[in-house]
PDB file of C-alpha atoms in Angstrom:
ATOM      1  CA  UNK O   1     -26.323  52.975 200.561  1.00 56.00           C
ATOM      2  CA  UNK O   2     -27.144  56.641 199.973  1.00 57.00           C
ATOM      3  CA  UNK O   3     -24.156  57.715 202.076  1.00 61.00           C
ATOM      4  CA  UNK O   4     -21.855  55.617 199.954  1.00 73.00           C
ATOM      5  CA  UNK O   5     -23.281  56.955 196.677  1.00 72.00           C
ATOM      6  CA  UNK O   6     -22.808  60.565 197.790  1.00 75.00           C
ATOM      7  CA  UNK O   7     -19.088  60.182 198.341  1.00 75.00           C
ATOM      8  CA  UNK O   8     -18.281  58.251 195.085  1.00 79.00           C
ATOM      9  CA  UNK O   9     -15.183  59.748 193.462  1.00 79.00           C
ATOM     10  CA  UNK O  10     -14.185  61.878 196.442  1.00 82.00           C
ATOM     11  CA  UNK O  11     -11.391  59.502 197.376  1.00 80.00           C
ATOM     12  CA  UNK O  12      -9.888  59.686 193.906  1.00 82.00           C
ATOM     13  CA  UNK O  13     -10.392  63.457 194.046  1.00 85.00           C
ATOM     14  CA  UNK O  14      -8.300  63.731 197.201  1.00 86.00           C
ATOM     15  CA  UNK O  15      -5.580  61.609 195.603  1.00 87.00           C
ATOM     16  CA  UNK O  16      -5.461  64.237 192.790  1.00 87.00           C
ATOM     17  CA  UNK O  17      -5.949  67.294 194.946  1.00 89.00           C
ATOM     18  CA  UNK O  18      -3.158  66.829 197.465  1.00 91.00           C
ATOM     19  CA  UNK O  19      -0.245  66.540 194.959  1.00 92.00           C
ATOM     20  CA  UNK O  20      -1.651  69.272 192.750  1.00 91.00           C
ATOM     21  CA  UNK O  21      -2.081  71.579 195.766  1.00 91.00           C
ATOM     22  CA  UNK O  22       1.506  70.867 196.803  1.00 93.00           C
ATOM     23  CA  UNK O  23       2.691  71.628 193.253  1.00 93.00           C
ATOM     24  CA  UNK O  24       0.714  74.852 193.214  1.00 90.00           C
ATOM     25  CA  UNK O  25       2.130  75.793 196.592  1.00 90.00           C
ATOM     26  CA  UNK O  26       5.706  75.438 195.229  1.00 93.00           C
ATOM     27  CA  UNK O  27       5.024  76.927 191.805  1.00 92.00           C
ATOM     28  CA  UNK O  28       2.502  79.724 192.345  1.00 92.00           C
ATOM     29  CA  UNK O  29       2.105  80.323 196.060  1.00 91.00           C
ATOM     30  CA  UNK O  30      -0.185  79.479 198.911  1.00 93.00           C
ATOM     31  CA  UNK O  31      -3.199  81.247 197.516  1.00 92.00           C
ATOM     32  CA  UNK O  32      -3.419  78.908 194.557  1.00 94.00           C
ATOM     33  CA  UNK O  33      -2.979  75.865 196.826  1.00 94.00           C
ATOM     34  CA  UNK O  34      -5.624  77.016 199.275  1.00 94.00           C
ATOM     35  CA  UNK O  35      -7.979  78.000 196.421  1.00 94.00           C
ATOM     36  CA  UNK O  36      -7.798  74.486 194.922  1.00 92.00           C
ATOM     37  CA  UNK O  37      -8.462  72.875 198.314  1.00 93.00           C
ATOM     38  CA  UNK O  38     -11.275  75.400 198.988  1.00 94.00           C
ATOM     39  CA  UNK O  39     -13.008  74.326 195.772  1.00 92.00           C
ATOM     40  CA  UNK O  40     -12.684  70.651 196.704  1.00 92.00           C
ATOM     41  CA  UNK O  41     -13.994  71.340 200.199  1.00 92.00           C
ATOM     42  CA  UNK O  42     -16.887  73.341 198.787  1.00 92.00           C
ATOM     43  CA  UNK O  43     -18.001  70.349 196.704  1.00 90.00           C
ATOM     44  CA  UNK O  44     -17.566  68.115 199.763  1.00 89.00           C
ATOM     45  CA  UNK O  45     -19.809  70.398 201.801  1.00 90.00           C
ATOM     46  CA  UNK O  46     -22.380  70.373 198.988  1.00 88.00           C
ATOM     47  CA  UNK O  47     -22.349  66.584 198.892  1.00 86.00           C
ATOM     48  CA  UNK O  48     -22.741  66.474 202.681  1.00 86.00           C
ATOM     49  CA  UNK O  49     -25.737  68.763 202.505  1.00 85.00           C
ATOM     50  CA  UNK O  50     -27.196  66.591 199.708  1.00 83.00           C
ATOM     51  CA  UNK O  51     -26.757  63.523 201.915  1.00 82.00           C
ATOM     52  CA  UNK O  52     -28.644  65.215 204.718  1.00 80.00           C
ATOM     53  CA  UNK O  53     -31.442  66.303 202.406  1.00 80.00           C
ATOM     54  CA  UNK O  54     -31.737  62.861 200.775  1.00 78.00           C
ATOM     55  CA  UNK O  55     -31.848  61.032 204.069  1.00 76.00           C
ATOM     56  CA  UNK O  56     -34.668  63.323 205.247  1.00 75.00           C
ATOM     57  CA  UNK O  57     -36.556  62.907 201.956  1.00 76.00           C
ATOM     58  CA  UNK O  58     -36.222  59.154 202.066  1.00 74.00           C
ATOM     59  CA  UNK O  59     -37.267  58.913 205.709  1.00 74.00           C
ATOM     60  CA  UNK O  60     -40.254  61.237 205.429  1.00 71.00           C
ATOM     61  CA  UNK O  61     -41.346  60.369 201.913  1.00 71.00           C
ATOM     62  CA  UNK O  62     -41.523  63.921 200.605  1.00 61.00           C
ATOM     63  CA  UNK O  63     -42.627  64.804 197.097  1.00 68.00           C
ATOM     64  CA  UNK O  64     -40.627  66.021 194.131  1.00 70.00           C
ATOM     65  CA  UNK O  65     -41.101  69.657 194.965  1.00 74.00           C
ATOM     66  CA  UNK O  66     -39.262  69.248 198.234  1.00 74.00           C
ATOM     67  CA  UNK O  67     -36.468  67.394 196.466  1.00 74.00           C
ATOM     68  CA  UNK O  68     -36.199  70.213 193.934  1.00 79.00           C
ATOM     69  CA  UNK O  69     -36.027  72.821 196.683  1.00 80.00           C
ATOM     70  CA  UNK O  70     -33.312  70.864 198.442  1.00 80.00           C
ATOM     71  CA  UNK O  71     -31.292  70.596 195.263  1.00 83.00           C
ATOM     72  CA  UNK O  72     -31.620  74.306 194.648  1.00 88.00           C
ATOM     73  CA  UNK O  73     -30.540  75.091 198.204  1.00 88.00           C
ATOM     74  CA  UNK O  74     -27.456  72.861 197.766  1.00 87.00           C
ATOM     75  CA  UNK O  75     -26.447  74.559 194.558  1.00 90.00           C
ATOM     76  CA  UNK O  76     -26.908  78.063 196.042  1.00 93.00           C
ATOM     77  CA  UNK O  77     -24.783  77.015 199.033  1.00 92.00           C
ATOM     78  CA  UNK O  78     -21.976  75.700 196.781  1.00 91.00           C
ATOM     79  CA  UNK O  79     -22.148  78.867 194.637  1.00 93.00           C
ATOM     80  CA  UNK O  80     -22.005  81.157 197.691  1.00 94.00           C
ATOM     81  CA  UNK O  81     -19.025  79.241 199.168  1.00 93.00           C
ATOM     82  CA  UNK O  82     -17.135  79.436 195.863  1.00 92.00           C
ATOM     83  CA  UNK O  83     -17.835  83.148 195.391  1.00 94.00           C
ATOM     84  CA  UNK O  84     -16.894  83.667 199.026  1.00 94.00           C
ATOM     85  CA  UNK O  85     -13.530  82.044 198.433  1.00 92.00           C
ATOM     86  CA  UNK O  86     -12.911  84.308 195.464  1.00 93.00           C
ATOM     87  CA  UNK O  87     -13.985  87.385 197.400  1.00 94.00           C
ATOM     88  CA  UNK O  88     -11.645  86.342 200.189  1.00 93.00           C
ATOM     89  CA  UNK O  89      -8.770  86.754 197.789  1.00 93.00           C
ATOM     90  CA  UNK O  90      -8.320  83.215 196.420  1.00 92.00           C
ATOM     91  CA  UNK O  91      -7.567  82.961 192.703  1.00 94.00           C
ATOM     92  CA  UNK O  92     -10.709  82.219 190.805  1.00 94.00           C
ATOM     93  CA  UNK O  93      -9.007  79.741 188.499  1.00 94.00           C
ATOM     94  CA  UNK O  94      -7.785  77.757 191.530  1.00 92.00           C
ATOM     95  CA  UNK O  95     -11.271  77.677 193.076  1.00 93.00           C
ATOM     96  CA  UNK O  96     -12.761  76.602 189.726  1.00 93.00           C
ATOM     97  CA  UNK O  97     -10.152  73.861 189.468  1.00 91.00           C
ATOM     98  CA  UNK O  98     -11.106  72.671 192.909  1.00 91.00           C
ATOM     99  CA  UNK O  99     -14.720  72.586 191.876  1.00 91.00           C
ATOM    100  CA  UNK O 100     -13.810  70.515 188.833  1.00 90.00           C
ATOM    101  CA  UNK O 101     -11.611  67.908 190.583  1.00 88.00           C
ATOM    102  CA  UNK O 102     -14.456  65.866 192.190  1.00 87.00           C
ATOM    103  CA  UNK O 103     -15.927  65.363 188.670  1.00 86.00           C
ATOM    104  CA  UNK O 104     -12.571  64.111 187.496  1.00 86.00           C
ATOM    105  CA  UNK O 105     -12.431  61.782 190.457  1.00 85.00           C
ATOM    106  CA  UNK O 106     -15.899  60.483 189.685  1.00 84.00           C
ATOM    107  CA  UNK O 107     -14.802  59.809 186.090  1.00 86.00           C
ATOM    108  CA  UNK O 108     -11.657  57.938 187.257  1.00 83.00           C
ATOM    109  CA  UNK O 109     -13.791  55.894 189.708  1.00 82.00           C
ATOM    110  CA  UNK O 110     -16.184  54.978 186.858  1.00 84.00           C
ATOM    111  CA  UNK O 111     -13.318  53.828 184.622  1.00 84.00           C
ATOM    112  CA  UNK O 112     -11.755  51.820 187.473  1.00 81.00           C
ATOM    113  CA  UNK O 113     -15.041  50.057 188.283  1.00 81.00           C
ATOM    114  CA  UNK O 114     -15.683  49.408 184.606  1.00 81.00           C
ATOM    115  CA  UNK O 115     -12.295  47.781 184.147  1.00 82.00           C
ATOM    116  CA  UNK O 116     -12.577  45.597 187.166  1.00 81.00           C
ATOM    117  CA  UNK O 117     -16.080  44.409 186.420  1.00 76.00           C
ATOM    118  CA  UNK O 118     -15.428  43.321 182.845  1.00 64.00           C
TER     119      UNK O 118
END
């Protein structure tokens, strides 16, 4: 159940990211396209790390301090990956857009589930 909850909205995010990345490739160049995909992949890596931390916390029954440390480590990892993409020459706006797309995918998933359940 935890594994499914971690990936909520990523499917919708990919459905948005691929056409947008192709449009950016045609309109602005490969750097923008790779930057967008880098941001999406960064969030995916962060969610994968969160899944690993949560499964360990649930299995071993750790306290809140360990959960807070795991969350901080995940945010630092995502920030370092995003900054690394920018330092590698990717456009910052494209990386930021990639970081934003999973949230848009989560919002779309929520609207879709709310419409089908009512």
